[in-house]
Coordinates of C-alpha atoms and ligand atoms in Angstrom, one line a residue:
M1 CA 61.8 -24.3 -84.3
P2 CA 58.5 -25.9 -85.4
H3 CA 55.0 -24.9 -84.5
V4 CA 52.9 -27.3 -82.5
I5 CA 49.1 -27.9 -82.4
T6 CA 47.9 -28.2 -78.8
Q7 CA 44.8 -29.2 -76.9
S8 CA 42.2 -26.8 -78.1
C9 CA 42.5 -27.9 -81.8
C10 CA 38.9 -27.6 -83.2
S11 CA 39.8 -29.3 -86.6
D12 CA 38.3 -26.4 -88.6
A13 CA 41.4 -26.7 -90.9
S14 CA 41.9 -23.0 -91.3
C15 CA 45.6 -23.8 -90.5
T16 CA 45.9 -26.3 -93.4
Y17 CA 44.7 -23.6 -95.9
A18 CA 47.1 -21.0 -94.4
C19 CA 50.2 -23.3 -94.3
P20 CA 52.4 -22.5 -97.3
V21 CA 54.3 -25.8 -97.2
N22 CA 51.4 -28.2 -96.6
C23 CA 52.8 -29.4 -93.3
I24 CA 49.5 -29.7 -91.4
Q25 CA 47.6 -32.9 -91.8
P26 CA 45.0 -34.4 -92.2
T27 CA 43.2 -32.0 -94.5
P28 CA 39.4 -32.1 -94.9
D29 CA 39.7 -34.0 -98.2
D30 CA 41.8 -36.7 -96.5
P31 CA 40.0 -40.0 -95.4
D32 CA 41.6 -39.6 -92.0
F33 CA 40.0 -36.2 -91.3
L34 CA 36.7 -37.4 -89.7
T35 CA 38.4 -39.8 -87.3
A36 CA 41.5 -37.8 -86.4
E37 CA 41.5 -36.5 -82.8
M38 CA 43.3 -33.3 -83.8
L39 CA 45.4 -31.9 -86.7
C40 CA 49.2 -32.2 -86.5
V41 CA 52.2 -30.1 -87.7
D42 CA 55.0 -32.0 -89.3
P43 CA 58.1 -30.6 -87.5
T44 CA 60.4 -31.7 -90.2
T45 CA 58.8 -29.6 -92.9
C46 CA 57.4 -26.7 -90.8
V47 CA 59.1 -23.5 -91.9
D48 CA 58.1 -21.6 -88.7
C49 CA 56.3 -18.9 -90.6
G50 CA 53.5 -18.6 -88.1
A51 CA 50.8 -18.4 -90.8
C52 CA 48.8 -21.2 -89.1
V53 CA 48.9 -19.3 -85.8
S54 CA 47.1 -16.3 -87.2
A55 CA 44.6 -18.6 -89.0
C56 CA 43.7 -20.7 -86.0
P57 CA 40.4 -19.5 -84.4
V58 CA 41.1 -21.1 -81.1
E59 CA 44.7 -20.2 -80.4
A60 CA 45.7 -23.9 -80.5
I61 CA 49.0 -23.4 -82.3
K62 CA 52.2 -22.3 -80.6
P63 CA 55.9 -22.2 -81.4
E64 CA 57.7 -25.0 -79.6
R65 CA 59.5 -22.6 -77.3
A66 CA 56.1 -21.3 -76.0
L67 CA 54.7 -24.7 -74.9
T68 CA 53.8 -24.9 -71.2
E69 CA 55.0 -28.0 -69.2
A70 CA 51.5 -29.6 -69.7
E71 CA 51.7 -29.0 -73.4
I72 CA 55.1 -30.6 -74.0
P73 CA 53.6 -34.0 -75.0
F74 CA 51.9 -32.3 -77.9
L75 CA 55.3 -31.8 -79.6
E76 CA 55.7 -35.6 -79.8
I77 CA 52.0 -36.1 -80.6
N78 CA 52.4 -33.9 -83.7
R79 CA 55.6 -35.5 -84.7
L80 CA 54.5 -39.1 -84.3
Y81 CA 51.3 -38.5 -86.3
H82 CA 53.5 -37.7 -89.3
V83 CA 56.0 -40.5 -88.7
R84 CA 53.2 -43.0 -88.6
R85 CA 51.6 -41.5 -91.7
A86 CA 54.9 -41.8 -93.6
Q87 CA 55.3 -45.3 -92.4
A88 CA 51.9 -46.2 -93.7
G89 CA 52.8 -44.7 -97.1
V90 CA 50.1 -42.0 -97.0
V91 CA 50.8 -39.2 -99.5
D92 CA 49.9 -35.7 -98.5
R93 CA 47.4 -34.0 -100.9
P94 CA 49.0 -31.3 -103.1
L95 CA 48.4 -27.7 -102.1
L96 CA 46.9 -26.9 -105.4
A97 CA 43.9 -29.0 -104.6
R98 CA 43.0 -26.7 -101.7
P99 CA 41.0 -24.7 -100.6
P100 CA 37.8 -25.9 -102.2
A101 CA 36.9 -24.0 -105.4
R102 CA 34.7 -20.9 -104.9
L103 CA 31.0 -21.6 -105.5
Q104 CA 29.7 -20.3 -108.8
V105 CA 26.2 -19.4 -109.6
R106 CA 25.0 -19.8 -113.2
A107 CA 25.0 -16.3 -114.9
S108 CA 21.2 -16.3 -115.5
A109 CA 20.3 -17.4 -112.0
P110 CA 19.7 -14.7 -109.3
P111 CA 21.8 -15.1 -106.2
P112 CA 20.1 -17.5 -103.7
S113 CA 18.3 -16.4 -100.6
V114 CA 18.5 -19.1 -97.9
A115 CA 17.1 -19.7 -94.5
V116 CA 19.5 -21.4 -92.0
V117 CA 17.8 -23.0 -89.0
G118 CA 20.1 -23.0 -86.0
S119 CA 23.0 -20.7 -85.2
G120 CA 25.5 -23.3 -83.9
P121 CA 28.8 -24.0 -85.7
A122 CA 27.1 -25.9 -88.6
G123 CA 24.6 -23.2 -89.3
L124 CA 27.2 -20.4 -89.2
Y125 CA 29.7 -22.3 -91.4
A126 CA 26.9 -23.0 -93.9
A127 CA 25.9 -19.3 -93.9
D128 CA 29.6 -18.3 -94.3
E129 CA 29.9 -20.7 -97.3
I130 CA 26.7 -19.4 -99.0
L131 CA 27.8 -15.9 -98.7
T132 CA 30.9 -16.6 -100.8
V133 CA 28.3 -16.3 -103.7
P134 CA 28.1 -12.6 -104.6
G135 CA 24.7 -11.2 -103.8
A136 CA 23.6 -14.2 -101.8
R137 CA 21.4 -13.5 -98.7
V138 CA 21.0 -15.7 -95.6
T139 CA 18.7 -15.4 -92.6
V140 CA 19.7 -17.5 -89.6
F141 CA 16.8 -18.5 -87.3
E142 CA 17.7 -19.4 -83.8
R143 CA 15.3 -20.6 -81.1
L144 CA 17.3 -19.1 -78.2
S145 CA 18.0 -15.5 -77.5
E146 CA 21.7 -16.1 -77.8
P147 CA 23.5 -17.6 -80.8
Y148 CA 26.3 -20.1 -81.5
G149 CA 24.7 -23.4 -80.1
L150 CA 27.1 -25.7 -78.3
A151 CA 30.0 -23.3 -79.0
R152 CA 28.3 -21.1 -76.4
F153 CA 26.2 -23.6 -74.3
G154 CA 28.3 -26.8 -74.6
V155 CA 32.1 -26.0 -74.7
A156 CA 33.2 -25.9 -71.1
P157 CA 33.8 -22.5 -69.6
D158 CA 37.4 -23.3 -68.6
H159 CA 38.2 -24.1 -72.3
R160 CA 38.8 -20.4 -72.8
R161 CA 40.8 -20.8 -76.0
T162 CA 38.2 -23.0 -77.6
R163 CA 35.5 -20.5 -76.7
R164 CA 37.3 -17.8 -78.7
I165 CA 35.8 -19.5 -81.8
S166 CA 32.9 -17.2 -81.0
T167 CA 35.0 -14.3 -82.3
Q168 CA 35.1 -16.0 -85.7
F169 CA 31.4 -16.6 -85.5
A170 CA 30.8 -12.9 -84.6
Q171 CA 32.8 -12.0 -87.8
I172 CA 30.6 -14.3 -89.9
R173 CA 27.6 -12.7 -88.2
R174 CA 28.6 -9.3 -89.4
S175 CA 28.9 -10.5 -93.1
R176 CA 27.1 -8.5 -95.7
G177 CA 23.9 -10.3 -96.7
L178 CA 23.5 -12.0 -93.3
S179 CA 20.7 -11.4 -90.9
F180 CA 19.7 -13.1 -87.6
E181 CA 16.3 -13.8 -86.2
L182 CA 16.9 -14.8 -82.5
G183 CA 14.1 -16.3 -80.4
V184 CA 12.4 -18.0 -83.3
D185 CA 11.7 -21.7 -83.0
V186 CA 11.3 -23.1 -86.5
G187 CA 8.5 -25.7 -86.4
T188 CA 6.6 -23.8 -83.7
D189 CA 6.8 -20.1 -84.6
V190 CA 7.2 -20.6 -88.4
T191 CA 6.8 -23.7 -90.5
R192 CA 9.0 -25.2 -93.2
D193 CA 6.4 -24.4 -95.8
E194 CA 6.3 -20.8 -94.7
L195 CA 10.1 -20.6 -94.9
L196 CA 10.1 -22.3 -98.4
G197 CA 7.6 -19.6 -99.5
R198 CA 10.0 -16.9 -98.5
F199 CA 13.4 -18.4 -99.3
D200 CA 14.9 -20.4 -102.2
A201 CA 16.1 -23.1 -99.7
V202 CA 16.1 -24.0 -96.0
I203 CA 19.2 -25.6 -94.3
Y204 CA 18.4 -27.2 -91.0
A205 CA 21.4 -27.1 -88.6
V206 CA 19.5 -27.8 -85.5
G207 CA 22.0 -30.1 -83.8
A208 CA 21.2 -32.9 -81.3
A209 CA 19.4 -31.3 -78.4
A210 CA 18.6 -34.3 -76.2
D211 CA 20.8 -36.9 -74.4
R212 CA 20.7 -40.6 -74.9
P213 CA 18.7 -42.0 -72.0
L214 CA 20.0 -44.7 -69.8
T215 CA 16.9 -46.6 -68.8
L216 CA 18.0 -48.6 -65.8
P217 CA 16.2 -49.5 -62.6
G218 CA 16.4 -46.6 -60.2
A219 CA 17.1 -44.0 -62.9
D220 CA 14.3 -41.8 -61.4
L221 CA 16.0 -41.5 -58.0
L222 CA 17.0 -38.0 -56.9
G223 CA 20.7 -37.6 -57.6
V224 CA 20.6 -39.4 -61.0
S225 CA 21.0 -36.8 -63.7
S226 CA 22.8 -36.3 -67.0
A227 CA 26.0 -34.6 -68.1
T228 CA 23.9 -32.8 -70.7
R229 CA 21.9 -31.1 -67.8
L230 CA 25.0 -30.2 -65.8
V231 CA 26.7 -28.8 -69.0
A232 CA 23.6 -26.7 -69.6
F233 CA 23.6 -25.6 -65.9
Y234 CA 27.3 -24.5 -65.8
N235 CA 26.9 -22.7 -69.1
G236 CA 23.8 -20.8 -68.1
H237 CA 21.5 -22.4 -70.8
P238 CA 18.0 -20.9 -70.4
D239 CA 16.5 -24.4 -70.2
A240 CA 18.5 -25.3 -67.2
G241 CA 17.9 -22.4 -64.9
D242 CA 16.1 -24.5 -62.3
A243 CA 18.6 -27.4 -62.3
T244 CA 20.1 -28.6 -59.0
F245 CA 22.8 -31.2 -58.3
D246 CA 23.6 -32.9 -55.0
L247 CA 27.2 -32.1 -54.3
S248 CA 27.0 -32.9 -50.6
G249 CA 28.6 -36.3 -50.8
P250 CA 32.3 -37.1 -51.2
R251 CA 31.8 -38.9 -54.6
A252 CA 30.1 -38.6 -57.9
V253 CA 29.9 -41.2 -60.7
V254 CA 30.0 -40.3 -64.4
I255 CA 28.8 -43.1 -66.7
G256 CA 30.5 -42.9 -70.1
N257 CA 34.0 -41.7 -70.8
G258 CA 33.6 -39.5 -73.9
N259 CA 34.9 -35.9 -74.0
V260 CA 31.7 -34.7 -72.4
G261 CA 32.2 -37.1 -69.5
L262 CA 35.7 -35.7 -69.0
D263 CA 34.4 -32.1 -69.3
V264 CA 31.9 -32.6 -66.4
A265 CA 34.4 -34.5 -64.3
R266 CA 37.0 -31.7 -64.7
I267 CA 34.5 -28.9 -63.9
L268 CA 33.3 -30.8 -60.8
T269 CA 36.8 -31.1 -59.5
T270 CA 38.6 -27.9 -60.6
E271 CA 39.4 -25.3 -57.9
P272 CA 36.4 -22.9 -57.7
D273 CA 38.9 -20.0 -57.7
R274 CA 40.0 -21.0 -61.2
L275 CA 36.5 -21.4 -62.4
A276 CA 35.7 -17.9 -61.1
E277 CA 38.1 -16.6 -63.7
T278 CA 35.9 -18.1 -66.5
D279 CA 32.4 -17.1 -67.6
I280 CA 30.8 -20.1 -65.8
A281 CA 27.2 -19.4 -64.8
P282 CA 27.1 -17.7 -61.4
A283 CA 24.6 -20.3 -60.0
A284 CA 26.9 -23.1 -61.0
L285 CA 30.0 -21.4 -59.5
A286 CA 28.1 -20.9 -56.2
A287 CA 27.1 -24.6 -56.1
L288 CA 30.6 -25.7 -56.9
A289 CA 32.2 -23.4 -54.3
A290 CA 30.0 -25.1 -51.7
S291 CA 30.6 -28.6 -53.0
E292 CA 31.8 -31.4 -50.7
L293 CA 33.0 -33.6 -53.6
E294 CA 36.4 -35.2 -53.1
E295 CA 36.4 -37.5 -56.1
V296 CA 34.6 -38.2 -59.4
I297 CA 34.7 -41.7 -60.9
V298 CA 34.5 -41.7 -64.7
T299 CA 33.4 -45.2 -65.7
S300 CA 33.4 -47.0 -69.0
R301 CA 32.0 -50.4 -69.9
R302 CA 34.9 -51.2 -72.1
G303 CA 38.7 -51.2 -71.6
P304 CA 41.3 -48.4 -71.9
E305 CA 42.0 -49.4 -75.5
A306 CA 38.4 -48.4 -76.4
A307 CA 38.3 -45.1 -74.4
A308 CA 35.9 -42.6 -76.1
F309 CA 37.8 -39.5 -74.9
T310 CA 40.4 -38.0 -77.1
L311 CA 44.0 -37.7 -76.2
P312 CA 44.1 -33.9 -76.1
E313 CA 41.1 -33.9 -73.7
L314 CA 42.8 -36.6 -71.5
L315 CA 45.9 -34.4 -71.2
G316 CA 43.8 -31.4 -70.5
L317 CA 42.0 -33.2 -67.7
A318 CA 45.3 -34.4 -66.2
S319 CA 46.7 -30.9 -66.2
A320 CA 43.6 -29.1 -64.8
P321 CA 44.5 -27.0 -61.8
G322 CA 43.7 -28.7 -58.5
V323 CA 42.8 -32.0 -60.1
E324 CA 44.6 -35.3 -59.6
L325 CA 44.0 -37.9 -62.3
C326 CA 44.2 -41.5 -61.0
L327 CA 44.1 -44.9 -62.6
D328 CA 43.8 -48.2 -60.8
P329 CA 47.1 -50.0 -60.6
D330 CA 45.9 -53.0 -62.6
V331 CA 45.0 -50.9 -65.6
D332 CA 47.1 -52.0 -68.6
V333 CA 47.9 -48.7 -70.3
A334 CA 50.3 -50.2 -72.9
G335 CA 49.5 -49.1 -76.4
T336 CA 46.6 -46.9 -75.2
K337 CA 46.1 -43.1 -75.0
L338 CA 46.7 -43.4 -71.2
E339 CA 50.4 -44.2 -71.8
W340 CA 50.8 -40.5 -72.6
L341 CA 50.0 -39.5 -69.0
E342 CA 53.4 -40.8 -68.1
R343 CA 55.0 -38.0 -70.0
L344 CA 53.4 -35.3 -67.8
P345 CA 55.4 -34.1 -64.8
A346 CA 54.0 -35.4 -61.5
A347 CA 53.3 -31.8 -60.4
V348 CA 51.0 -31.2 -63.4
R349 CA 49.0 -34.2 -62.5
A350 CA 48.6 -33.5 -58.8
G351 CA 45.6 -31.8 -57.1
R352 CA 43.3 -31.6 -54.1
R353 CA 40.4 -33.4 -55.7
R354 CA 40.6 -36.7 -57.7
V355 CA 39.2 -37.9 -61.0
R356 CA 39.5 -41.7 -61.2
L357 CA 39.2 -43.4 -64.6
R358 CA 37.6 -46.8 -64.2
F359 CA 37.2 -49.4 -67.0
G360 CA 35.1 -52.5 -67.6
L361 CA 32.2 -51.3 -65.5
T362 CA 28.7 -51.8 -67.1
P363 CA 26.0 -49.9 -65.2
E364 CA 23.2 -52.2 -64.0
R365 CA 21.1 -50.1 -61.6
F366 CA 20.9 -47.2 -59.3
L367 CA 20.2 -47.9 -55.6
A368 CA 18.5 -45.7 -53.0
G369 CA 20.6 -44.5 -50.1
P370 CA 20.6 -46.3 -46.6
E371 CA 18.6 -43.4 -45.1
G372 CA 15.6 -44.4 -47.2
G373 CA 13.7 -42.0 -49.4
P374 CA 14.0 -41.5 -53.1
H375 CA 17.7 -40.4 -53.1
L376 CA 20.6 -42.1 -54.8
G377 CA 23.0 -44.0 -52.5
A378 CA 25.0 -46.1 -55.0
V379 CA 25.5 -47.2 -58.5
V380 CA 25.7 -50.9 -59.2
F381 CA 28.0 -52.1 -62.0
S382 CA 28.9 -55.6 -63.4
T383 CA 32.4 -56.4 -64.5
P384 CA 33.6 -58.6 -67.4
D385 CA 34.2 -61.5 -65.1
G386 CA 30.6 -61.4 -63.8
V387 CA 31.3 -59.7 -60.5
T388 CA 29.0 -57.0 -59.2
E389 CA 30.5 -53.8 -57.9
T390 CA 28.6 -51.2 -55.9
V391 CA 30.0 -47.7 -55.9
P392 CA 28.5 -45.4 -53.2
A393 CA 27.6 -41.9 -54.6
R394 CA 25.0 -39.2 -54.1
L395 CA 25.3 -38.0 -57.6
A396 CA 25.4 -40.0 -60.8
L397 CA 25.6 -38.4 -64.3
T398 CA 24.9 -40.3 -67.4
S399 CA 27.2 -39.1 -70.2
I400 CA 26.5 -41.6 -73.0
G401 CA 26.1 -39.3 -75.9
Y402 CA 23.7 -36.8 -77.4
R403 CA 20.7 -37.5 -79.6
A404 CA 18.7 -35.5 -82.1
V405 CA 15.0 -35.1 -81.8
P406 CA 12.6 -35.2 -84.8
V407 CA 12.3 -32.0 -86.8
P408 CA 8.7 -30.9 -87.6
G409 CA 8.1 -31.4 -91.3
L410 CA 11.2 -33.5 -92.0
P411 CA 11.6 -37.3 -92.3
F412 CA 13.6 -38.8 -89.4
D413 CA 15.6 -42.0 -89.0
P414 CA 14.6 -43.6 -85.7
E415 CA 17.7 -45.7 -85.6
S416 CA 20.4 -43.2 -86.2
H417 CA 18.4 -40.2 -84.9
T418 CA 19.4 -38.2 -87.9
V419 CA 17.5 -36.8 -90.9
P420 CA 18.0 -39.0 -94.0
H421 CA 20.0 -37.1 -96.6
A422 CA 22.3 -37.5 -99.6
A423 CA 25.3 -35.1 -99.5
G424 CA 23.1 -32.8 -97.4
R425 CA 19.9 -33.0 -99.5
V426 CA 17.1 -34.2 -97.3
I427 CA 15.6 -37.3 -98.9
D428 CA 12.3 -39.2 -98.6
P429 CA 13.6 -42.4 -97.1
T430 CA 11.0 -44.6 -98.9
T431 CA 11.6 -43.2 -102.4
G432 CA 15.1 -41.7 -102.0
A433 CA 13.8 -38.6 -103.8
P434 CA 15.1 -35.2 -102.4
L435 CA 12.7 -32.9 -100.7
P436 CA 13.0 -29.7 -102.9
G437 CA 14.9 -26.9 -101.3
T438 CA 15.5 -28.7 -98.0
Y439 CA 19.0 -29.5 -96.6
V440 CA 20.7 -30.5 -93.4
T441 CA 24.2 -30.0 -91.9
G442 CA 26.0 -30.6 -88.6
W443 CA 24.9 -33.0 -85.9
I444 CA 21.3 -33.4 -87.3
K445 CA 23.0 -34.7 -90.5
R446 CA 25.8 -36.9 -89.3
G447 CA 24.9 -37.6 -85.6
P448 CA 26.5 -36.2 -82.4
S449 CA 30.2 -36.6 -83.1
G450 CA 33.2 -34.5 -84.0
F451 CA 34.6 -31.2 -83.1
L452 CA 33.5 -27.6 -83.7
G453 CA 35.5 -27.3 -86.9
T454 CA 34.3 -30.7 -88.3
N455 CA 31.1 -28.9 -89.1
R456 CA 32.8 -26.6 -91.5
S457 CA 33.6 -29.3 -94.2
D458 CA 30.3 -30.8 -93.5
A459 CA 28.5 -27.5 -94.2
Q460 CA 30.6 -27.0 -97.3
E461 CA 29.3 -30.3 -98.7
T462 CA 25.7 -29.3 -98.0
V463 CA 26.1 -25.9 -99.6
R464 CA 27.8 -27.4 -102.7
S465 CA 24.6 -29.5 -103.1
L466 CA 22.4 -26.5 -102.6
I467 CA 24.2 -24.4 -105.2
E468 CA 24.2 -27.3 -107.7
D469 CA 20.5 -27.5 -107.3
H470 CA 20.1 -23.8 -107.6
N471 CA 22.1 -23.8 -110.8
A472 CA 20.0 -26.7 -112.2
G473 CA 16.8 -24.9 -111.4
R474 CA 15.8 -27.5 -108.9
L475 CA 14.9 -25.2 -106.0
G476 CA 11.2 -24.7 -105.3
G477 CA 11.2 -21.0 -106.0
R478 CA 9.9 -18.6 -103.3
Q479 CA 6.8 -16.6 -103.7
P480 CA 7.5 -13.4 -105.7
G481 CA 8.1 -10.5 -103.3
G482 CA 8.1 -12.9 -100.3
S483 CA 9.7 -11.3 -97.3
T484 CA 12.9 -12.8 -96.0
G485 CA 12.0 -12.6 -92.3
V486 CA 9.3 -14.1 -90.2
P487 CA 6.4 -11.6 -89.7
V488 CA 6.3 -11.8 -85.9
A489 CA 8.9 -13.1 -83.6
P490 CA 7.5 -14.4 -80.2
N491 CA 9.7 -12.0 -78.2
G492 CA 10.3 -9.1 -80.5
D493 CA 12.6 -7.4 -78.0
N494 CA 15.4 -9.8 -78.6
R495 CA 15.1 -9.9 -82.3
E496 CA 18.3 -8.7 -83.9
R497 CA 19.6 -8.0 -87.3
A498 CA 23.3 -7.7 -88.2
P499 CA 24.3 -4.4 -89.7
M500 CA 24.1 -5.0 -93.4
S501 CA 26.9 -2.5 -94.1
A502 CA 29.5 -4.3 -92.1
P503 CA 32.6 -5.5 -94.0
V504 CA 32.7 -9.1 -95.0
R505 CA 35.4 -10.5 -92.7
S506 CA 34.8 -14.2 -92.2
S507 CA 37.9 -16.4 -92.5
R508 CA 37.6 -17.1 -96.1
H509 CA 36.2 -13.8 -97.3
A510 CA 39.0 -11.7 -95.8
Ligands
FAD601 C1 29.1 -30.6 -74.0 C2 29.9 -30.4 -75.3 C3 31.1 -29.8 -75.3 C4 31.8 -29.7 -76.5 N1 33.1 -29.1 -76.4 C5 33.8 -29.0 -77.6 C6 35.1 -28.5 -77.6 O1 35.6 -28.1 -76.5 N2 35.8 -28.4 -78.7 C7 35.2 -28.9 -79.9 O2 35.9 -28.8 -81.0 N3 34.0 -29.4 -80.0 C8 33.2 -29.5 -78.8 N4 32.0 -30.1 -78.9 C9 31.4 -30.5 -80.2 C10 30.7 -29.3 -80.9 O3 30.1 -28.5 -79.9 C11 29.7 -29.8 -81.9 O4 30.5 -30.4 -83.0 C12 28.9 -28.7 -82.6 O5 28.4 -27.7 -81.7 C13 27.7 -29.2 -83.4 O6 27.2 -28.2 -84.2 P1 25.7 -28.0 -84.7 O7 25.6 -26.7 -85.3 O8 25.4 -29.2 -85.5 O9 24.8 -28.1 -83.4 P2 24.6 -27.1 -82.2 O10 25.9 -26.5 -81.7 O11 23.8 -27.8 -81.1 O12 23.7 -25.9 -82.8 C14 22.3 -26.1 -83.1 C15 21.5 -24.8 -82.9 O13 20.2 -24.9 -83.5 C16 19.3 -24.3 -82.6 N5 18.0 -24.9 -82.8 C17 17.6 -26.2 -82.6 N6 16.3 -26.4 -82.9 C18 15.9 -25.2 -83.5 C19 14.7 -24.7 -84.0 N7 13.6 -25.6 -84.1 N8 14.5 -23.5 -84.5 C20 15.6 -22.6 -84.4 N9 16.8 -23.0 -83.9 C21 16.9 -24.3 -83.4 C22 19.9 -24.6 -81.2 O14 19.3 -23.7 -80.2 C23 21.4 -24.4 -81.5 O15 21.7 -23.0 -81.3 C24 31.3 -30.2 -77.7 C25 30.0 -30.8 -77.7 C26 29.3 -30.9 -76.5 C27 28.0 -31.6 -76.4
NAP602 N1 36.9 -30.8 -76.3 C1 36.4 -31.4 -77.3 O1 36.9 -31.5 -78.4 C2 35.0 -32.0 -77.1 C3 34.3 -31.9 -75.8 C4 33.1 -32.4 -75.7 C5 32.5 -33.2 -76.7 N2 33.2 -33.3 -77.9 C6 32.7 -34.1 -79.0 O2 31.3 -34.3 -78.9 C7 30.9 -35.6 -79.3 C8 30.0 -36.2 -78.2 O3 30.7 -36.5 -77.0 P1 30.1 -37.5 -75.9 O4 31.1 -37.6 -74.8 O5 28.7 -37.0 -75.6 O6 29.8 -38.8 -76.6 P2 30.8 -40.0 -77.0 O7 32.2 -39.6 -77.4 O8 30.0 -40.8 -78.1 O9 31.0 -41.0 -75.7 C9 29.9 -41.7 -75.2 C10 30.3 -42.6 -74.1 O10 29.1 -43.2 -73.6 C11 29.3 -44.6 -73.5 N3 28.0 -45.3 -73.7 C12 27.2 -45.3 -74.7 N4 26.1 -46.0 -74.5 C13 26.3 -46.5 -73.2 C14 25.5 -47.4 -72.4 N5 24.3 -47.8 -72.8 N6 26.0 -47.7 -71.2 C15 27.2 -47.3 -70.8 N7 28.0 -46.5 -71.5 C16 27.5 -46.1 -72.7 C17 30.3 -44.9 -74.7 O11 30.9 -46.2 -74.4 P3 31.1 -47.2 -75.6 O12 32.3 -46.7 -76.4 O13 31.3 -48.5 -74.9 O14 29.8 -47.2 -76.5 C18 31.2 -43.7 -74.5 O15 32.1 -44.0 -73.5 C19 32.2 -36.4 -79.4 O16 32.5 -36.5 -80.8 C20 33.2 -35.6 -78.7 O17 34.5 -35.7 -79.2 C21 34.4 -32.7 -78.1

């Protein structure tokens, strides 16, 4: 009986390293890895040993017999991935090529001391990788008083298995040689130059904090907000404590159908009793319990063949408790992800509130309501055949992607909203020369795409560059005797250091 990877797959590839028969693909060294929506077990070669189950940080892998009704399509999704791979003549990489070789520091070089800015997935995977070098030390600086970035403040509260990734991060946090400085905003409380005076290198893993704005007429009406803000609200992000959302109307519109769009639609329509079992922020639960919403329309300017959501998240939405997922009858699902909905039993898809997926709707403007005043009454869209469609709603959430903000002291590409780099080394965009001792990883490096685990191979690339530079004597060299912490944290009461005596227990150290 084969094992099956299900919805919460985070693509960190721990399972591929654990599998003794190489039956989980794609691996991080495969060209498919960055675009694959999840990893898949080949049922014809799986030996049912369960090694992948123990390795998976988000409990995404189950034996076939343990699949729930809603998870049954994943058996076929896993199988078909491998059938198509074989049909395309793709050859799986040999096991001997993995995992990546351990990092080696030149014998005459002291172990590096590195500052990591940001405690999200990219920062923690980078720290974990550096600490494979014996004697290396890492200090993680985090502007918030709670660590783990979007793994804590982005992942939806009802994605409870995915949220268990924080257990892996907590293990990394207890690693020998790692310390944390919470409540320190690098750029405000401490500068890059100060960090370079105290550490051999600085890795920026600051993510993409802002949302892409949708500047349309009426965007300043009350009731027009962003998915980013709602996500921050339901996850109790300290920057969203005063957020409010008008849930008094029967309908909300979400613009953009990426996974974040699906997340917010699902949270807005899931039964409050089910949300109460999660660690959703109490203020958000209270607002949702009083909500009058009957339906959420998730819109996309393109057709179903170009849907930005991933198949696992679509199936997750369709099977959310109390949520009915609807499509217009004229939507041609043939050959698209939406075809998979037909494999779910009708009972799984049924619910009291509706999420309706609409396609081919380009937002044009937001209209004030008929009662007058600065409150949203409707969203106006244009369709591919030039018709205008007005959708009444008191709440509209733009969900058109995240965007990084410039990092003080670093170059910034205003087009891609990322820091220019070569294999993680920050470079001067005019000369192409690397800035000594300065690196990037995660969303600030490659833009706001990918899953939690995608940041692991990304961080590994950056750390390989850093260790190469260390071995070649290219790091700036900190001041002799320079301390490895900031002298004063703005709110010293929440400063925290991991116990240095704790055993090293991150996934690859164990
Ligand atoms: C709403 C949402 C839901 C998601 N859900 C899932 C999911 O269910 N499954 C999945 O696999 N992927 C999910 N993802 C994707 C995943 O969260 C990202 O791939 C990942 O978090 C990016 O990691 P990062 O470390 O680059 O950025 P982040 O996670 O954003 O971490 C950046 C960290 O840097 C800190 N920081 C920023 N500036 C400074 C500064 N100046 N000084 C100090 N610290 C600073 C921030 O506070 C933050 O803690 C989701 C993404 C979003 C937006
Ligand atoms: N469970 C999970 O695994 C999970 C959960 C949440 C997020 N994530 C990941 O996090 C990343 C970010 O997700 P996201 O949903 O924020 O972004 P996204 O996947 O990039 O989706 C953005 C959506 O906005 C639309 N859009 C962009 N510009 C627009 C405009 N001007 N007008 C109208 N629509 C516009 C896009 O449509 P076009 O395609 O037409 O441009 C697309 O539908 C993704 O990689 C996602 O997979 C993962």
